[in-house]
Short mmCIF file of C-alpha atoms in Angstrom, two decimals:
data_model
loop_
_atom_site.label_atom_id
_atom_site.label_comp_id
_atom_site.label_asym_id
_atom_site.label_seq_id
_atom_site.Cartn_x
_atom_site.Cartn_y
_atom_site.Cartn_z
CA GLY A 1 -53.88 -172.46 -164.20
CA VAL A 2 -51.53 -171.53 -161.58
CA GLY A 3 -50.37 -168.03 -162.26
CA GLN A 4 -53.31 -166.46 -164.52
CA GLY A 5 -54.69 -163.94 -161.97
CA PRO A 6 -53.76 -160.30 -161.47
CA ARG A 7 -49.95 -159.90 -160.47
CA TYR A 8 -48.08 -156.96 -158.52
CA ALA A 9 -44.52 -156.49 -157.69
CA VAL A 10 -43.21 -153.94 -154.71
CA TYR A 11 -40.35 -152.00 -155.10
CA THR A 12 -38.90 -151.30 -152.06
CA TYR A 13 -36.15 -148.75 -151.30
CA ASP A 14 -34.41 -147.15 -148.57
CA TRP A 15 -36.07 -143.89 -148.01
CA ARG A 16 -33.58 -141.91 -146.50
CA ARG A 17 -31.43 -141.97 -149.29
CA ASP A 18 -30.90 -140.14 -152.40
CA MET A 19 -34.03 -140.28 -154.81
CA VAL A 20 -32.52 -140.12 -157.87
CA GLU A 21 -30.64 -143.43 -156.50
CA SER A 22 -34.07 -144.59 -155.90
CA ALA A 23 -35.35 -144.22 -159.04
CA ARG A 24 -32.13 -145.63 -160.83
CA GLY A 25 -33.21 -148.76 -158.55
CA LEU A 26 -36.83 -148.73 -159.96
CA ALA A 27 -35.64 -148.66 -163.37
CA LEU A 28 -33.81 -151.76 -162.78
CA ARG A 29 -36.30 -153.55 -160.54
CA LEU A 30 -38.63 -152.80 -163.91
CA GLU A 31 -36.06 -153.91 -166.12
CA GLY A 32 -35.55 -157.28 -164.13
CA LEU A 33 -39.28 -157.52 -164.45
CA ALA A 34 -39.85 -157.52 -167.88
CA ARG A 35 -36.94 -159.98 -168.42
CA GLU A 36 -38.29 -162.23 -165.83
CA MET A 37 -42.06 -161.84 -168.31
CA GLY A 38 -39.75 -162.79 -171.16
CA ASP A 39 -41.15 -159.54 -172.61
CA PRO A 40 -38.58 -156.70 -173.30
CA GLY A 41 -41.31 -154.28 -174.01
CA ALA A 42 -43.34 -154.68 -171.19
CA ARG A 43 -45.31 -152.01 -169.77
CA PHE A 44 -46.22 -151.56 -165.97
CA HIS A 45 -49.11 -150.07 -164.00
CA LEU A 46 -47.28 -147.81 -161.48
CA VAL A 47 -48.24 -146.06 -158.15
CA GLY A 48 -46.31 -144.03 -156.34
CA HIS A 49 -47.56 -143.33 -152.81
CA SER A 50 -45.75 -140.16 -150.85
CA MET A 51 -41.90 -139.79 -151.52
CA GLY A 52 -42.66 -143.06 -153.75
CA GLY A 53 -44.44 -140.47 -155.77
CA LEU A 54 -41.24 -138.29 -156.30
CA VAL A 55 -39.21 -141.21 -157.02
CA LEU A 56 -41.76 -142.33 -159.57
CA ARG A 57 -42.00 -139.01 -161.48
CA TYR A 58 -38.13 -138.30 -161.64
CA PHE A 59 -37.74 -141.96 -162.68
CA LEU A 60 -40.94 -141.31 -165.81
CA ARG A 61 -39.25 -137.98 -166.80
CA HIS A 62 -35.31 -139.37 -166.62
CA GLY A 63 -35.06 -143.10 -165.98
CA GLY A 64 -32.37 -143.73 -163.70
CA ALA A 65 -30.10 -140.73 -165.03
CA GLU A 66 -28.32 -138.38 -163.10
CA PRO A 67 -29.90 -134.61 -162.92
CA ALA A 68 -28.10 -132.49 -164.87
CA ALA A 69 -28.22 -128.80 -165.33
CA ASP A 70 -30.16 -127.78 -168.60
CA ALA A 71 -30.91 -131.66 -169.49
CA PRO A 72 -34.14 -132.16 -171.15
CA VAL A 73 -36.89 -134.67 -169.91
CA THR A 74 -36.20 -137.74 -171.81
CA TRP A 75 -39.16 -139.43 -170.55
CA ALA A 76 -36.85 -142.54 -170.36
CA GLY A 77 -38.81 -144.18 -167.80
CA ALA A 78 -42.44 -143.69 -169.44
CA ARG A 79 -41.60 -146.58 -172.02
CA ARG A 80 -42.35 -148.85 -168.61
CA ALA A 81 -45.41 -147.18 -168.15
CA VAL A 82 -48.76 -148.20 -169.13
CA SER A 83 -50.79 -145.95 -166.12
CA VAL A 84 -49.26 -144.19 -163.34
CA VAL A 85 -51.01 -143.03 -160.07
CA LEU A 86 -49.61 -140.39 -157.62
CA THR A 87 -51.30 -140.67 -154.19
CA ALA A 88 -50.23 -138.22 -151.36
CA THR A 89 -47.43 -137.19 -153.24
CA PRO A 90 -45.81 -133.69 -152.05
CA ASN A 91 -45.00 -132.87 -155.46
CA SER A 92 -44.14 -129.02 -154.14
CA GLY A 93 -42.20 -130.37 -151.32
CA SER A 94 -43.23 -131.26 -147.87
CA ILE A 95 -42.20 -128.17 -145.10
CA PRO A 96 -42.53 -130.89 -142.25
CA ALA A 97 -39.22 -131.83 -143.76
CA LEU A 98 -37.47 -129.02 -142.38
CA GLY A 99 -38.85 -129.18 -139.14
CA ALA A 100 -37.54 -132.78 -139.20
CA ILE A 101 -33.73 -131.79 -139.87
CA LEU A 102 -33.62 -129.07 -137.68
CA THR A 103 -35.43 -130.39 -134.49
CA GLY A 104 -36.08 -134.08 -135.43
CA GLU A 105 -39.52 -135.16 -135.74
CA ARG A 106 -41.36 -138.08 -136.66
CA VAL A 107 -40.62 -139.58 -140.32
CA GLY A 108 -41.12 -142.01 -142.70
CA LEU A 109 -44.38 -144.59 -142.74
CA SER A 110 -43.48 -145.95 -139.32
CA TYR A 111 -43.61 -142.52 -137.72
CA THR A 112 -40.40 -143.33 -135.99
CA THR A 113 -39.55 -140.49 -133.85
CA LEU A 114 -35.46 -139.60 -135.00
CA ALA A 115 -33.15 -136.96 -133.15
CA ALA A 116 -32.26 -133.99 -135.69
CA SER A 117 -28.42 -135.20 -135.83
CA VAL A 118 -30.19 -138.48 -137.49
CA VAL A 119 -32.48 -136.93 -139.61
CA SER A 120 -30.19 -134.50 -141.42
CA ARG A 121 -27.84 -136.88 -142.60
CA MET A 122 -30.72 -138.19 -145.02
CA PRO A 123 -30.33 -136.87 -148.52
CA SER A 124 -33.74 -137.65 -149.28
CA VAL A 125 -35.22 -134.81 -146.33
CA TYR A 126 -33.41 -132.09 -148.38
CA GLN A 127 -35.10 -133.29 -151.38
CA LEU A 128 -38.31 -133.29 -149.64
CA LEU A 129 -37.95 -129.47 -148.93
CA PRO A 130 -40.22 -126.99 -150.89
CA PRO A 131 -38.30 -126.04 -153.80
CA ALA A 132 -37.49 -122.45 -154.92
CA GLY A 133 -40.85 -120.73 -156.50
CA THR A 134 -42.66 -122.02 -153.55
CA THR A 135 -43.56 -119.89 -150.55
CA PRO A 136 -43.45 -122.13 -147.43
CA LEU A 137 -42.30 -119.92 -145.00
CA VAL A 138 -44.22 -116.26 -143.38
CA ASP A 139 -43.59 -113.81 -141.39
CA PRO A 140 -45.02 -113.41 -138.07
CA ARG A 141 -47.90 -111.30 -139.49
CA GLY A 142 -48.30 -114.07 -142.06
CA LYS A 143 -46.86 -112.41 -144.94
CA PRO A 144 -45.07 -114.74 -147.41
CA LEU A 145 -41.19 -114.70 -147.26
CA ASP A 146 -39.53 -115.15 -150.74
CA LEU A 147 -36.71 -117.61 -149.88
CA ASP A 148 -35.15 -120.59 -151.13
CA LEU A 149 -35.21 -123.39 -148.76
CA HIS A 150 -32.27 -125.23 -150.98
CA ASP A 151 -30.13 -121.82 -151.06
CA PRO A 152 -27.34 -122.10 -148.51
CA ALA A 153 -27.55 -118.46 -147.40
CA THR A 154 -30.95 -119.07 -146.28
CA TRP A 155 -29.75 -121.69 -143.61
CA ARG A 156 -26.79 -119.12 -142.78
CA ARG A 157 -29.38 -116.07 -142.54
CA PHE A 158 -31.29 -118.22 -140.07
CA GLY A 159 -28.55 -120.17 -138.44
CA TRP A 160 -30.32 -123.83 -139.18
CA GLY A 161 -28.55 -126.80 -138.23
CA PRO A 162 -24.19 -126.44 -138.55
CA PHE A 163 -25.05 -122.87 -139.61
CA ALA A 164 -26.30 -122.03 -135.97
CA PRO A 165 -24.55 -118.95 -134.66
CA ALA A 166 -22.78 -120.99 -131.66
CA SER A 167 -21.41 -123.18 -134.49
CA ASP A 168 -17.28 -123.60 -134.64
CA ASP A 169 -14.86 -125.22 -137.26
CA GLY A 170 -15.75 -128.44 -136.08
CA LEU A 171 -18.94 -128.27 -137.92
CA ALA A 172 -17.23 -127.60 -141.37
CA ALA A 173 -17.95 -131.14 -142.45
CA GLU A 174 -21.53 -130.90 -141.64
CA ARG A 175 -22.16 -127.57 -143.31
CA ALA A 176 -20.28 -129.20 -146.20
CA PHE A 177 -22.45 -132.19 -146.10
CA VAL A 178 -25.47 -129.57 -145.88
CA VAL A 179 -24.29 -127.36 -148.84
CA ALA A 180 -24.09 -130.61 -150.99
CA ALA A 181 -27.52 -132.14 -150.01
CA LEU A 182 -29.37 -128.84 -150.82
CA GLU A 183 -27.33 -128.40 -154.06
CA ARG A 184 -28.61 -132.15 -155.07
CA ALA A 185 -31.83 -131.33 -154.08
CA ARG A 186 -31.90 -128.41 -156.11
CA ALA A 187 -31.08 -130.33 -159.17
CA PHE A 188 -33.58 -132.82 -158.13
CA HIS A 189 -36.33 -130.61 -158.21
CA ALA A 190 -34.84 -128.82 -161.27
CA ALA A 191 -34.96 -132.24 -163.27
#
């Protein structure tokens, strides 16, 4: 009969926003699908592409919960999964995110070129930065630098973004935003 073939649903989210917010939206979407199907225990085959894989990975581990220091992995979202496929997911972060924040670059699936002033206001881009424990930067000789891209001190050291040497006190709000975005990104990766 009608509707008996394979079915699928696409979860769309605003890739510029916080990935925990996107994971929360995914949790709500899957709950809604289960309700529509009349199956409160429904489980799904889930596919996450690129940043969507990070959203899916977070969802599996924590559902839509906020990241918290020392919070255990609950696998709250895993109850909705039959299988999971992550494709082209930057599990160890993406160094091009730093270039996009600092100089503006092509971002997203549309490969739209956005100015640094626009990209630097997107929380998700900070969550794409390689986390502590990775060595994404090297010195001019190719020696890995032991730096944490989620540490505001690294940003101050290199004069990145609103921490540029020529910055004045008029950028206090911008610096506060970057510090908050870096803290949130650290919490996201820790979770």
